[in-house]
């Protein structure tokens, strides 16, 4: 599942050249010894993990799902202060830094105290002050730790010169590895002369058996669902308007919005605007709202009852989407707007013709025909999605990541 940067090989031979740096290919050639990592790994807290934790944050959930498959007691999580905590922290959680400050002294002290040898950092532009964070990385490398960055975003924000990848690049080059989720990330890092230590590591999905729920549970109505935090850039207003267009055309379609309120004012405002739009279009009995934060099992159960799950994003600077993976995990057909954030799941999803309500409506209408008739195109895509799911479940990816980290430690 690991693919080394192939930013220099964008033309002929791209597939073969990237395959040569993949995890599976390395095993075939004997470059990676086959062994059971868990039996070799000393189950002590020698791995440090810097991330948001137990909060309404996609990266916090990503970290939790990966670490659930690690040996118990192997990892100490260094989490930030603040935020609405969703559940009580475990004994291995240390809250010792702040996203609102560039002071990492307390974090450094806790890392030293825990005897950390391998440090994994979940990176997002909003997490760190770049100049101070660059200094923090330098110190960790100088102290002999293997530092691995898991990068969830690589697009510099507009009009913020203090958050530029170029600031971090010299320090990132000294890290043992930079793990990214998309080819777009590889390209952007290459522009900052970051390629030698960059690896492509996919985002994961939860293992889930939807076989007992798959299919229509809403009478004769074709049920479309959405999922993810309720935020303006997610295109939920556009999706509601698309459903309105379809109903005006006589299509018997309903909408289930499994979109939790995010703890920022713009999310509450967007929910209010969308609810008003639903009322104005006379669709109160057509649209279901689930805006409370739900556990994964409950969310997946709601999505598994759908005929189609739609992600109508309008824009995003994120490298990949955690939300779309819930749709894929639910085992239902998934449709996305044509944005780079969905490139890494392309084999498992259908692509809508555009982002406007009209284009979303056209795409849904076309897919309704394919899904209802079980067309060849539909069957082929669902087979590919099933294969994709099996290769991207969190336990499998966690095993590969742990082996990568342990090998790094053994190579010290």
CSV table of C-alpha atoms in Angstrom, one decimal:
chain,number,residue,atom,x,y,z
A,1,UNK,CA,0.0,0.0,0.0
A,2,UNK,CA,3.0,2.3,0.3
A,3,UNK,CA,4.1,3.9,-2.9
A,4,UNK,CA,7.2,6.1,-3.1
A,5,UNK,CA,6.9,9.5,-4.8
A,6,UNK,CA,6.6,9.2,-8.5
A,7,UNK,CA,6.3,12.9,-9.3
A,8,UNK,CA,9.0,12.6,-12.0
A,9,UNK,CA,7.2,9.8,-13.8
A,10,UNK,CA,3.9,11.3,-14.9
A,11,UNK,CA,3.9,10.1,-18.5
A,12,UNK,CA,4.5,6.6,-20.1
A,13,UNK,CA,5.1,3.9,-17.6
A,14,UNK,CA,3.5,5.6,-14.6
A,15,UNK,CA,1.6,2.6,-13.4
A,16,UNK,CA,4.6,0.3,-13.6
A,17,UNK,CA,7.0,2.8,-12.1
A,18,UNK,CA,4.8,3.5,-9.1
A,19,UNK,CA,4.2,-0.3,-8.7
A,20,UNK,CA,7.9,-0.8,-8.3
A,21,UNK,CA,7.8,1.3,-5.1
A,22,UNK,CA,4.6,-0.3,-3.8
A,23,UNK,CA,4.5,-2.3,-0.5
A,24,UNK,CA,3.3,-5.5,-2.3
A,25,UNK,CA,6.0,-5.3,-5.0
A,26,UNK,CA,8.7,-4.8,-2.3
A,27,UNK,CA,7.5,-8.0,-0.6
A,28,UNK,CA,7.5,-9.9,-4.0
A,29,UNK,CA,11.2,-9.0,-4.5
A,30,UNK,CA,12.2,-9.8,-1.0
A,31,UNK,CA,13.0,-6.2,-0.2
A,32,UNK,CA,10.8,-6.4,2.9
A,33,UNK,CA,11.2,-9.5,5.1
A,34,UNK,CA,8.0,-11.4,5.6
A,35,UNK,CA,7.4,-11.7,9.4
A,36,UNK,CA,4.7,-11.2,11.9
A,37,UNK,CA,5.4,-7.7,13.3
A,38,UNK,CA,3.3,-8.1,16.4
A,39,UNK,CA,5.5,-11.0,17.7
A,40,UNK,CA,8.7,-8.9,17.1
A,41,UNK,CA,7.4,-5.7,18.5
A,42,UNK,CA,8.1,-4.9,22.1
A,43,UNK,CA,4.8,-3.9,23.5
A,44,UNK,CA,5.9,-0.7,25.3
A,45,UNK,CA,5.0,2.9,24.7
A,46,UNK,CA,7.9,3.5,22.3
A,47,UNK,CA,5.7,5.1,19.6
A,48,UNK,CA,4.4,8.6,20.1
A,49,UNK,CA,1.4,9.9,18.1
A,50,UNK,CA,0.7,13.6,17.8
A,51,UNK,CA,-2.9,14.2,16.8
A,52,UNK,CA,-6.3,15.7,17.7
A,53,UNK,CA,-8.1,13.0,19.8
A,54,UNK,CA,-11.6,12.3,21.1
A,55,UNK,CA,-13.0,15.4,19.3
A,56,UNK,CA,-15.4,16.1,16.4
A,57,UNK,CA,-12.5,16.0,13.9
A,58,UNK,CA,-11.9,13.7,11.0
A,59,UNK,CA,-8.2,13.3,11.8
A,60,UNK,CA,-9.1,12.3,15.4
A,61,UNK,CA,-11.3,9.6,14.1
A,62,UNK,CA,-8.7,8.5,11.5
A,63,UNK,CA,-6.1,8.2,14.3
A,64,UNK,CA,-8.4,6.3,16.5
A,65,UNK,CA,-9.3,3.7,13.8
A,66,UNK,CA,-5.7,3.1,12.9
A,67,UNK,CA,-4.5,2.8,16.5
A,68,UNK,CA,-7.3,0.4,17.5
A,69,UNK,CA,-5.4,-2.2,15.4
A,70,UNK,CA,-2.0,-1.5,17.1
A,71,UNK,CA,-0.8,-3.7,20.0
A,72,UNK,CA,-2.2,-2.5,23.2
A,73,UNK,CA,0.2,-0.3,25.1
A,74,UNK,CA,2.4,0.4,22.1
A,75,UNK,CA,1.4,4.1,21.6
A,76,UNK,CA,1.3,7.2,23.6
A,77,UNK,CA,-1.0,9.9,22.1
A,78,UNK,CA,0.0,13.5,22.5
A,79,UNK,CA,-3.2,15.5,22.0
A,80,UNK,CA,-4.0,19.2,22.1
A,81,UNK,CA,-5.9,21.0,24.9
A,82,UNK,CA,-9.4,22.4,24.2
A,83,UNK,CA,-12.2,21.3,22.0
A,84,UNK,CA,-15.4,19.4,22.8
A,85,UNK,CA,-14.2,16.0,24.1
A,86,UNK,CA,-16.5,13.2,22.7
A,87,UNK,CA,-15.4,10.6,25.3
A,88,UNK,CA,-13.1,10.2,28.2
A,89,UNK,CA,-9.3,10.0,27.5
A,90,UNK,CA,-7.5,6.7,28.1
A,91,UNK,CA,-4.4,6.2,30.2
A,92,UNK,CA,-2.2,6.6,27.2
A,93,UNK,CA,-3.4,10.1,26.3
A,94,UNK,CA,-1.3,13.2,27.2
A,95,UNK,CA,-2.9,16.6,26.5
A,96,UNK,CA,0.2,18.8,26.3
A,97,UNK,CA,0.0,21.3,23.4
A,98,UNK,CA,-2.3,23.9,21.9
A,99,UNK,CA,-3.4,24.6,18.3
A,100,UNK,CA,-3.7,28.2,19.4
A,101,UNK,CA,-0.1,28.7,20.4
A,102,UNK,CA,3.3,28.0,18.9
A,103,UNK,CA,4.8,26.9,22.2
A,104,UNK,CA,5.8,23.2,22.1
A,105,UNK,CA,7.9,23.1,25.2
A,106,UNK,CA,5.3,21.0,27.2
A,107,UNK,CA,4.9,18.6,24.3
A,108,UNK,CA,8.7,18.2,24.1
A,109,UNK,CA,8.9,17.4,27.8
A,110,UNK,CA,6.1,14.8,27.6
A,111,UNK,CA,7.8,13.1,24.7
A,112,UNK,CA,11.1,12.9,26.6
A,113,UNK,CA,9.3,11.7,29.7
A,114,UNK,CA,7.6,8.9,27.8
A,115,UNK,CA,10.8,7.6,26.2
A,116,UNK,CA,9.5,7.9,22.7
A,117,UNK,CA,11.7,6.5,19.9
A,118,UNK,CA,9.3,6.8,16.9
A,119,UNK,CA,7.2,9.9,16.5
A,120,UNK,CA,4.2,9.9,14.2
A,121,UNK,CA,2.7,13.3,13.6
A,122,UNK,CA,-0.8,13.9,12.0
A,123,UNK,CA,-0.3,17.1,10.1
A,124,UNK,CA,-2.9,19.7,9.1
A,125,UNK,CA,-2.4,23.4,8.4
A,126,UNK,CA,-4.7,24.4,11.2
A,127,UNK,CA,-2.8,22.3,13.8
A,128,UNK,CA,0.5,24.1,14.0
A,129,UNK,CA,2.4,27.4,13.9
A,130,UNK,CA,4.8,26.7,11.0
A,131,UNK,CA,8.0,28.5,12.1
A,132,UNK,CA,7.9,27.0,15.6
A,133,UNK,CA,6.8,23.6,14.3
A,134,UNK,CA,9.8,23.5,12.0
A,135,UNK,CA,12.0,24.1,15.0
A,136,UNK,CA,10.2,21.3,16.9
A,137,UNK,CA,10.8,18.8,14.1
A,138,UNK,CA,14.5,19.7,13.9
A,139,UNK,CA,14.8,19.0,17.7
A,140,UNK,CA,13.1,15.7,17.4
A,141,UNK,CA,15.4,14.5,14.6
A,142,UNK,CA,18.5,15.8,16.4
A,143,UNK,CA,17.5,13.8,19.4
A,144,UNK,CA,17.7,10.6,17.4
A,145,UNK,CA,14.0,9.9,16.9
A,146,UNK,CA,12.4,8.5,13.8
A,147,UNK,CA,9.9,11.2,12.7
A,148,UNK,CA,7.1,10.3,10.4
A,149,UNK,CA,4.6,12.9,9.1
A,150,UNK,CA,1.2,11.8,8.0
A,151,UNK,CA,0.0,14.7,5.9
A,152,UNK,CA,-3.7,15.3,5.5
A,153,UNK,CA,-3.4,18.5,3.5
A,154,UNK,CA,-0.7,20.0,1.3
A,155,UNK,CA,-2.4,23.0,-0.3
A,156,UNK,CA,-1.2,26.3,1.0
A,157,UNK,CA,-4.1,28.6,2.2
A,158,UNK,CA,-4.6,31.8,0.3
A,159,UNK,CA,-3.5,35.1,1.9
A,160,UNK,CA,-1.6,33.5,4.8
A,161,UNK,CA,2.2,33.8,4.3
A,162,UNK,CA,2.8,32.2,7.7
A,163,UNK,CA,1.3,28.9,6.5
A,164,UNK,CA,3.4,28.0,3.5
A,165,UNK,CA,4.9,24.5,2.9
A,166,UNK,CA,8.1,26.2,1.9
A,167,UNK,CA,8.6,27.2,5.6
A,168,UNK,CA,8.5,23.5,6.7
A,169,UNK,CA,10.3,22.0,3.7
A,170,UNK,CA,13.9,22.1,5.1
A,171,UNK,CA,12.8,20.4,8.3
A,172,UNK,CA,10.5,17.9,6.5
A,173,UNK,CA,13.5,16.8,4.3
A,174,UNK,CA,15.2,15.5,7.5
A,175,UNK,CA,12.2,13.4,8.6
A,176,UNK,CA,12.3,9.7,8.0
A,177,UNK,CA,9.1,9.6,6.1
A,178,UNK,CA,6.2,11.8,4.9
A,179,UNK,CA,3.1,9.8,4.2
A,180,UNK,CA,0.5,11.4,1.9
A,181,UNK,CA,-2.9,10.3,0.6
A,182,UNK,CA,-3.0,11.4,-3.0
A,183,UNK,CA,-1.0,11.9,-6.2
A,184,UNK,CA,-1.8,15.6,-5.9
A,185,UNK,CA,0.0,15.7,-2.6
A,186,UNK,CA,3.1,14.1,-4.3
A,187,UNK,CA,3.0,16.8,-7.0
A,188,UNK,CA,2.7,19.7,-4.5
A,189,UNK,CA,5.5,18.4,-2.2
A,190,UNK,CA,7.7,17.9,-5.3
A,191,UNK,CA,7.4,21.6,-6.0
A,192,UNK,CA,8.9,22.2,-2.6
A,193,UNK,CA,11.8,19.8,-3.4
A,194,UNK,CA,10.2,17.1,-1.2
A,195,UNK,CA,10.3,13.7,-2.9
A,196,UNK,CA,13.0,11.4,-1.5
A,197,UNK,CA,11.2,10.6,1.7
A,198,UNK,CA,7.6,10.9,0.5
A,199,UNK,CA,5.4,7.8,0.4
A,200,UNK,CA,1.8,7.4,-0.7
A,201,UNK,CA,-0.3,5.7,2.0
A,202,UNK,CA,-4.0,5.5,1.5
A,203,UNK,CA,-6.7,6.6,3.9
A,204,UNK,CA,-8.7,3.7,5.4
A,205,UNK,CA,-12.2,2.6,5.8
A,206,UNK,CA,-14.1,0.8,8.6
A,207,UNK,CA,-14.9,-2.9,8.1
A,208,UNK,CA,-18.7,-3.2,7.9
A,209,UNK,CA,-21.1,-5.8,6.8
A,210,UNK,CA,-24.1,-4.2,5.1
A,211,UNK,CA,-25.5,-7.3,3.6
A,212,UNK,CA,-28.6,-7.4,5.9
A,213,UNK,CA,-29.5,-3.8,5.2
A,214,UNK,CA,-28.6,-3.2,1.6
A,215,UNK,CA,-31.6,-2.2,-0.4
A,216,UNK,CA,-34.5,0.1,-0.3
A,217,UNK,CA,-36.1,0.6,3.1
A,218,UNK,CA,-38.3,3.6,2.2
A,219,UNK,CA,-41.2,2.1,0.2
A,220,UNK,CA,-41.0,3.0,-3.5
A,221,UNK,CA,-39.0,6.1,-2.9
A,222,UNK,CA,-35.5,6.2,-4.2
A,223,UNK,CA,-33.5,7.2,-1.1
A,224,UNK,CA,-30.5,9.4,-1.5
A,225,UNK,CA,-28.3,10.1,1.5
A,226,UNK,CA,-25.5,12.5,2.4
A,227,UNK,CA,-22.9,12.2,5.1
A,228,UNK,CA,-20.3,14.3,6.9
A,229,UNK,CA,-20.2,17.5,8.9
A,230,UNK,CA,-22.7,20.1,8.0
A,231,UNK,CA,-20.5,22.8,6.5
A,232,UNK,CA,-21.1,25.2,3.5
A,233,UNK,CA,-18.4,23.8,1.2
A,234,UNK,CA,-19.9,20.3,1.5
A,235,UNK,CA,-22.6,21.3,-1.1
A,236,UNK,CA,-25.6,20.2,1.0
A,237,UNK,CA,-27.7,23.2,-0.2
A,238,UNK,CA,-26.9,22.2,-3.8
A,239,UNK,CA,-27.9,18.7,-3.0
A,240,UNK,CA,-31.3,19.8,-1.6
A,241,UNK,CA,-31.9,21.9,-4.6
A,242,UNK,CA,-31.0,19.0,-6.9
A,243,UNK,CA,-33.6,16.8,-5.1
A,244,UNK,CA,-36.1,19.5,-5.6
A,245,UNK,CA,-35.3,19.6,-9.3
A,246,UNK,CA,-35.8,15.8,-9.5
A,247,UNK,CA,-39.1,15.9,-7.7
A,248,UNK,CA,-40.4,18.6,-10.0
A,249,UNK,CA,-39.6,16.2,-12.9
A,250,UNK,CA,-41.8,13.6,-11.2
A,251,UNK,CA,-39.1,11.5,-9.7
A,252,UNK,CA,-40.1,9.7,-6.5
A,253,UNK,CA,-36.9,10.5,-4.6
A,254,UNK,CA,-36.2,11.4,-1.0
A,255,UNK,CA,-33.2,12.6,0.9
A,256,UNK,CA,-31.6,11.6,4.2
A,257,UNK,CA,-29.0,14.0,5.5
A,258,UNK,CA,-26.7,12.3,8.0
A,259,UNK,CA,-24.7,15.5,8.6
A,260,UNK,CA,-23.7,16.4,12.1
A,261,UNK,CA,-23.4,20.0,13.3
A,262,UNK,CA,-19.8,21.0,13.5
A,263,UNK,CA,-18.7,23.1,16.5
A,264,UNK,CA,-18.4,26.4,14.6
A,265,UNK,CA,-21.0,29.1,14.0
A,266,UNK,CA,-21.0,28.6,10.2
A,267,UNK,CA,-22.3,25.1,10.6
A,268,UNK,CA,-25.3,26.1,12.7
A,269,UNK,CA,-26.1,28.8,10.2
A,270,UNK,CA,-25.8,26.4,7.2
A,271,UNK,CA,-28.2,24.0,8.9
A,272,UNK,CA,-30.7,26.8,9.4
A,273,UNK,CA,-30.4,27.9,5.8
A,274,UNK,CA,-30.9,24.4,4.4
A,275,UNK,CA,-33.9,23.7,6.7
A,276,UNK,CA,-35.5,26.9,5.4
A,277,UNK,CA,-34.8,26.0,1.8
A,278,UNK,CA,-36.5,22.6,2.4
A,279,UNK,CA,-39.6,24.3,3.8
A,280,UNK,CA,-39.7,26.8,1.0
A,281,UNK,CA,-39.6,24.0,-1.6
A,282,UNK,CA,-42.4,22.1,0.3
A,283,UNK,CA,-40.1,19.1,1.0
A,284,UNK,CA,-40.6,18.8,4.8
A,285,UNK,CA,-41.8,15.2,4.4
A,286,UNK,CA,-39.1,14.4,1.8
A,287,UNK,CA,-35.9,15.3,3.7
A,288,UNK,CA,-34.7,13.7,6.9
A,289,UNK,CA,-32.1,15.5,9.1
A,290,UNK,CA,-29.7,13.8,11.4
A,291,UNK,CA,-27.6,16.6,12.8
A,292,UNK,CA,-26.5,15.1,16.1
A,293,UNK,CA,-23.0,13.5,16.3
A,294,UNK,CA,-23.5,9.8,15.8
A,295,UNK,CA,-21.3,6.8,16.5
A,296,UNK,CA,-19.9,5.1,13.4
A,297,UNK,CA,-22.1,2.0,13.6
A,298,UNK,CA,-25.3,4.1,13.7
A,299,UNK,CA,-24.1,6.3,10.8
A,300,UNK,CA,-23.2,3.3,8.7
A,301,UNK,CA,-26.6,1.7,9.5
A,302,UNK,CA,-28.4,4.8,8.2
A,303,UNK,CA,-26.3,5.0,5.1
A,304,UNK,CA,-26.7,1.3,4.4
A,305,UNK,CA,-30.4,1.7,4.0
A,306,UNK,CA,-29.8,4.2,1.0
A,307,UNK,CA,-30.1,3.6,-2.7
A,308,UNK,CA,-27.3,6.1,-3.3
A,309,UNK,CA,-24.9,8.1,-1.1
A,310,UNK,CA,-23.9,11.5,-2.6
A,311,UNK,CA,-21.0,13.8,-1.7
A,312,UNK,CA,-21.8,17.1,-3.5
A,313,UNK,CA,-18.7,19.0,-2.3
A,314,UNK,CA,-18.2,22.4,-3.9
A,315,UNK,CA,-14.5,22.9,-2.9
A,316,UNK,CA,-11.9,21.5,-0.6
A,317,UNK,CA,-8.2,21.9,0.1
A,318,UNK,CA,-8.0,18.6,1.9
A,319,UNK,CA,-6.0,15.7,0.4
A,320,UNK,CA,-8.7,13.1,0.9
A,321,UNK,CA,-12.1,12.7,2.4
A,322,UNK,CA,-12.8,10.6,5.5
A,323,UNK,CA,-16.5,11.1,5.0
A,324,UNK,CA,-16.7,9.5,1.6
A,325,UNK,CA,-15.1,6.4,3.0
A,326,UNK,CA,-18.1,6.0,5.3
A,327,UNK,CA,-20.3,5.9,2.3
A,328,UNK,CA,-18.1,3.3,0.6
A,329,UNK,CA,-17.8,1.3,3.8
A,330,UNK,CA,-21.7,1.1,4.0
A,331,UNK,CA,-21.6,-0.9,0.8
A,332,UNK,CA,-24.0,1.4,-1.2
A,333,UNK,CA,-23.4,3.1,-4.5
A,334,UNK,CA,-21.5,6.4,-3.9
A,335,UNK,CA,-21.5,9.5,-6.2
A,336,UNK,CA,-19.1,12.4,-5.9
A,337,UNK,CA,-18.5,15.8,-7.5
A,338,UNK,CA,-15.5,16.1,-9.8
A,339,UNK,CA,-12.9,17.4,-7.2
A,340,UNK,CA,-9.3,16.3,-6.5
A,341,UNK,CA,-10.3,15.3,-2.9
A,342,UNK,CA,-12.0,12.3,-4.3
A,343,UNK,CA,-9.3,11.2,-6.7
A,344,UNK,CA,-7.9,8.5,-4.4
A,345,UNK,CA,-11.3,6.7,-4.2
A,346,UNK,CA,-12.1,7.0,-8.0
A,347,UNK,CA,-12.2,3.2,-8.5
A,348,UNK,CA,-14.9,2.8,-5.9
A,349,UNK,CA,-17.3,5.7,-6.8
A,350,UNK,CA,-19.4,7.2,-9.5
A,351,UNK,CA,-18.6,10.7,-10.6
A,352,UNK,CA,-21.3,13.4,-11.1
A,353,UNK,CA,-21.1,15.7,-14.1
A,354,UNK,CA,-20.5,18.8,-12.1
A,355,UNK,CA,-21.2,20.7,-8.8
A,356,UNK,CA,-24.3,22.8,-9.6
A,357,UNK,CA,-27.8,21.7,-8.5
A,358,UNK,CA,-28.7,21.0,-12.1
A,359,UNK,CA,-25.6,18.9,-12.8
A,360,UNK,CA,-26.0,17.0,-9.5
A,361,UNK,CA,-29.7,16.3,-10.4
A,362,UNK,CA,-28.7,15.1,-13.9
A,363,UNK,CA,-26.1,12.8,-12.4
A,364,UNK,CA,-28.5,11.3,-9.8
A,365,UNK,CA,-31.2,10.8,-12.4
A,366,UNK,CA,-28.8,8.9,-14.6
A,367,UNK,CA,-27.6,6.8,-11.7
A,368,UNK,CA,-31.1,6.0,-10.7
A,369,UNK,CA,-31.6,4.3,-14.0
A,370,UNK,CA,-28.4,2.3,-13.7
A,371,UNK,CA,-29.1,1.3,-10.1
A,372,UNK,CA,-32.7,0.3,-10.7
A,373,UNK,CA,-31.8,-1.8,-13.8
A,374,UNK,CA,-28.6,-3.2,-12.4
A,375,UNK,CA,-26.8,-2.2,-15.6
A,376,UNK,CA,-23.5,-3.6,-16.7
A,377,UNK,CA,-21.8,-0.3,-15.7
A,378,UNK,CA,-23.4,-0.3,-12.3
A,379,UNK,CA,-22.4,-4.0,-11.6
A,380,UNK,CA,-18.9,-3.4,-12.7
A,381,UNK,CA,-18.4,-0.4,-10.5
A,382,UNK,CA,-19.9,-2.1,-7.5
A,383,UNK,CA,-17.5,-5.1,-8.0
A,384,UNK,CA,-14.6,-2.7,-8.1
A,385,UNK,CA,-15.9,-0.9,-5.0
A,386,UNK,CA,-16.0,-4.2,-3.2
A,387,UNK,CA,-12.4,-5.0,-4.1
A,388,UNK,CA,-11.3,-1.5,-3.1
A,389,UNK,CA,-13.0,-1.9,0.3
A,390,UNK,CA,-11.2,-5.2,1.1
A,391,UNK,CA,-7.8,-3.5,0.3
A,392,UNK,CA,-8.4,-0.4,2.4
A,393,UNK,CA,-9.9,-1.5,5.7
A,394,UNK,CA,-8.2,0.1,8.7
A,395,UNK,CA,-6.9,-3.2,10.3
A,396,UNK,CA,-5.0,-4.1,7.2
A,397,UNK,CA,-3.5,-0.6,6.7
A,398,UNK,CA,-2.6,-0.4,10.4
A,399,UNK,CA,-0.7,-3.7,10.2
A,400,UNK,CA,1.3,-2.3,7.2
A,401,UNK,CA,1.9,1.0,9.0
A,402,UNK,CA,3.1,-0.7,12.1
A,403,UNK,CA,5.5,-2.9,10.2
A,404,UNK,CA,6.9,0.3,8.5
A,405,UNK,CA,7.4,2.0,11.8
A,406,UNK,CA,9.0,-1.1,13.5
A,407,UNK,CA,11.4,-1.6,10.6
A,408,UNK,CA,12.4,2.0,10.9
A,409,UNK,CA,13.1,1.4,14.6
A,410,UNK,CA,15.1,-1.8,13.9
A,411,UNK,CA,17.2,0.1,11.3
A,412,UNK,CA,18.4,2.7,13.8
